[in-house]
Short mmCIF file of C-alpha atoms in Angstrom, two decimals:
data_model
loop_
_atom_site.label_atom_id
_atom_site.label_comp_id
_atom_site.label_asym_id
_atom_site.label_seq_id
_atom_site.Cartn_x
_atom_site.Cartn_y
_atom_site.Cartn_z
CA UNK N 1 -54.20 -74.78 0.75
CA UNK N 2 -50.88 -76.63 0.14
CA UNK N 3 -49.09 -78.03 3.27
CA UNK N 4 -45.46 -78.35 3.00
CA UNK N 5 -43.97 -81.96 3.31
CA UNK N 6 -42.95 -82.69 7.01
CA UNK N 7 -40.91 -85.49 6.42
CA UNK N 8 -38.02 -83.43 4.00
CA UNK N 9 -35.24 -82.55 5.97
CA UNK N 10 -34.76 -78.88 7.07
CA UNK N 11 -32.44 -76.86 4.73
CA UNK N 12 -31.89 -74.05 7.60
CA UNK N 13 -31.89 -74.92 11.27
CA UNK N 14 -31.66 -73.05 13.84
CA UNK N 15 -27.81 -71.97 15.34
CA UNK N 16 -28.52 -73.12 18.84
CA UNK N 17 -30.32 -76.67 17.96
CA UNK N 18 -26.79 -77.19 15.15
CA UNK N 19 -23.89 -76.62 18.18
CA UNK N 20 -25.71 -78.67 20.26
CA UNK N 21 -26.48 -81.65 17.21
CA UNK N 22 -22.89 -81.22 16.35
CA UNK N 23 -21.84 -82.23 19.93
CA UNK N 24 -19.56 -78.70 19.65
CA UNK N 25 -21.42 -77.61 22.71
CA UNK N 26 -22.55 -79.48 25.51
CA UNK N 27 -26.13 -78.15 25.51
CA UNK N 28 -28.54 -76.08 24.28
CA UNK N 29 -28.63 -74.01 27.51
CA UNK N 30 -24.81 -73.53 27.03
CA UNK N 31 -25.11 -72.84 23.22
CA UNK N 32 -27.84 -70.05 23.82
CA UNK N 33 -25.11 -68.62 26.19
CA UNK N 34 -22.46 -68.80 24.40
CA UNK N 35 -23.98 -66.49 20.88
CA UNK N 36 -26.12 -64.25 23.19
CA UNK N 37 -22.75 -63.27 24.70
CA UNK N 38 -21.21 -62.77 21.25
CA UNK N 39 -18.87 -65.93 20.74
CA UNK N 40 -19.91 -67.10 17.79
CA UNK N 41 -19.41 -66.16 14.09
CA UNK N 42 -21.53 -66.67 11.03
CA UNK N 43 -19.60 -66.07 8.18
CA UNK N 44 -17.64 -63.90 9.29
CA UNK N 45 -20.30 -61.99 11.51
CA UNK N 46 -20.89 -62.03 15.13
CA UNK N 47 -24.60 -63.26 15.93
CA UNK N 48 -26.16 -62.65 19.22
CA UNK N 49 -29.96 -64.67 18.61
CA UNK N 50 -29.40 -68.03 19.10
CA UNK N 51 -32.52 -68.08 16.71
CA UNK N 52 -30.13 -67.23 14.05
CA UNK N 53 -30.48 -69.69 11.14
CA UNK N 54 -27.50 -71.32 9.27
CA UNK N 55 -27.53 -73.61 6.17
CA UNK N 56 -25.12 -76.28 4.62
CA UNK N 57 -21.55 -74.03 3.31
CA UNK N 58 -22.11 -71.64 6.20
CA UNK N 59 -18.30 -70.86 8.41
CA UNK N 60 -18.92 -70.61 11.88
CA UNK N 61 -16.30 -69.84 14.32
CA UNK N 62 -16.37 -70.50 18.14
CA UNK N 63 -14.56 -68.55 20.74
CA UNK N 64 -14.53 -71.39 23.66
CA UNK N 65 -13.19 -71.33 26.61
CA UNK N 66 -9.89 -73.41 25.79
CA UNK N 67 -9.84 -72.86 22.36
CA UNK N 68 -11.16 -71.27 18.88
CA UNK N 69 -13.12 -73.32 16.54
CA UNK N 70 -13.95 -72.81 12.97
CA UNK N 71 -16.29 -74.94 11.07
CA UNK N 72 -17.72 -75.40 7.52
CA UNK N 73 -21.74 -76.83 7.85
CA UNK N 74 -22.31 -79.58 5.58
CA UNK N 75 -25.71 -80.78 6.90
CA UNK N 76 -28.36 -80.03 9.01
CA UNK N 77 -28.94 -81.83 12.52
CA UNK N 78 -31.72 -84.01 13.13
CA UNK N 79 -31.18 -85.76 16.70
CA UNK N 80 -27.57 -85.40 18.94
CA UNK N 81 -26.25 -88.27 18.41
CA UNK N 82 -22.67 -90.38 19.13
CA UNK N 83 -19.72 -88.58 17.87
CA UNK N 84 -19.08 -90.82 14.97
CA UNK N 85 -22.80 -89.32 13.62
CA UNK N 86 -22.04 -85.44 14.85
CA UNK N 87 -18.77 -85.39 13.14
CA UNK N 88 -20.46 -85.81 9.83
CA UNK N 89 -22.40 -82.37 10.19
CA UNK N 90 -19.17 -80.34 9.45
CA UNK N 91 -15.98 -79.98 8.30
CA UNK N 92 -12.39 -78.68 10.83
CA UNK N 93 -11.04 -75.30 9.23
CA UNK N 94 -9.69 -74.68 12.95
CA UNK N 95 -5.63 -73.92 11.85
CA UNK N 96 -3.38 -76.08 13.79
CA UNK N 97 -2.44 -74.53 17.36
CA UNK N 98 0.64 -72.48 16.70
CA UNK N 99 3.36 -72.64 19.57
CA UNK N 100 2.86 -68.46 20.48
CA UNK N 101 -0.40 -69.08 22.07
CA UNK N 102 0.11 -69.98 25.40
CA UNK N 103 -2.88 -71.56 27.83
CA UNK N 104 -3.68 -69.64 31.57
CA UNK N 105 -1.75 -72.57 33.13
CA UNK N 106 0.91 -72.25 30.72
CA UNK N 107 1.12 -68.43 31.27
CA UNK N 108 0.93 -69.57 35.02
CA UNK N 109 3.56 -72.05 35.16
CA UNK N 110 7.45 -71.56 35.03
CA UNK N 111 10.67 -73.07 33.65
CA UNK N 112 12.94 -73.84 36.70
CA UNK N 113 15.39 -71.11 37.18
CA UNK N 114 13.21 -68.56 35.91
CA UNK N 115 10.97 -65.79 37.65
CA UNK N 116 11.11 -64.85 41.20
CA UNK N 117 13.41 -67.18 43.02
CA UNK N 118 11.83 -69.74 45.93
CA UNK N 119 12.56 -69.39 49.59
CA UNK N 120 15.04 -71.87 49.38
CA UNK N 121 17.23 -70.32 46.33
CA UNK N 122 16.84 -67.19 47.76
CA UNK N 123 18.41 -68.86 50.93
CA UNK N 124 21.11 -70.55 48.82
CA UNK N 125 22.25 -67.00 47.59
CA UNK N 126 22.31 -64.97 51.00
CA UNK N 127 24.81 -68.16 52.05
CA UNK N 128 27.00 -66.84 49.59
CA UNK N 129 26.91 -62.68 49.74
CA UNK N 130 29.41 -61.62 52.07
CA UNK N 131 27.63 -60.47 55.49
CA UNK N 132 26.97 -56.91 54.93
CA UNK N 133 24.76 -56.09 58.21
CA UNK N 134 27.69 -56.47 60.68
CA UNK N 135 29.91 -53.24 60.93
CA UNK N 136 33.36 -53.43 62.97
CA UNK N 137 32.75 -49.89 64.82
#
């Protein structure tokens, strides 16, 4: 019986164990979440089994909570280490952030001027509309 060599690095790994390597996710916990709830991609597929297993070349995209992610894997992980070390594991394809996207707090927020008035515009404006409530009888 042959055993197979234990020291060779892995060519697939495991979906879960990769976000977390690749410091894209905080932790595995999170990661496990995250593709059993259906926001991750595999080449174009949604995956749900964060026991899913993903080699070097594979495009992964990542539906986060501020923002979408895609990524090319060029290695495997083998520990989570600094960032300097995680950023090696794959390659940016995320397109730049175009300007018609808008965040919650930027959907929340408003240019001055625009929207519902405050109490004190709408103050400002009754101070000039002629007094319409008072009737000479």
């Amino acid at each position: 019986m042959e055993k197979q060599p234990t020291s060779a690095p892995a060519s697939r790994q495991r979906l879960d164990k990769w976000l977390f390597f690749a410091r894209l996710i905080k932790s595995r916990s999170l990661a496990q979440k995250a593709i059993e709830s259906g926001h991750v991609a595999v080449n174009g597929a949604r995956v749900t089994q964060s026991s899913a297993q993903i080699k070097a070349g594979d495009t992964l995209e990542l539906s986060l909570e501020r923002r979408d992610i895609v990524v090319r894997v060029l290695l495997p992980g083998i520990r989570r280490g600094p960032y300097e070390e995680a950023r090696l594991l794959y390659e940016d394809l995320t397109p730049p952030a175009s300007s018609q996207r808008l965040t919650a707090f930027e959907q929340a927020t408003r240019e001055r001027g625009a929207g519902r008035p405050t109490k004190r515009e709408r103050r400002e404006m009754d101070r000039l509309k002629p007094d319409l409530g008072e009737h000479d009888d």
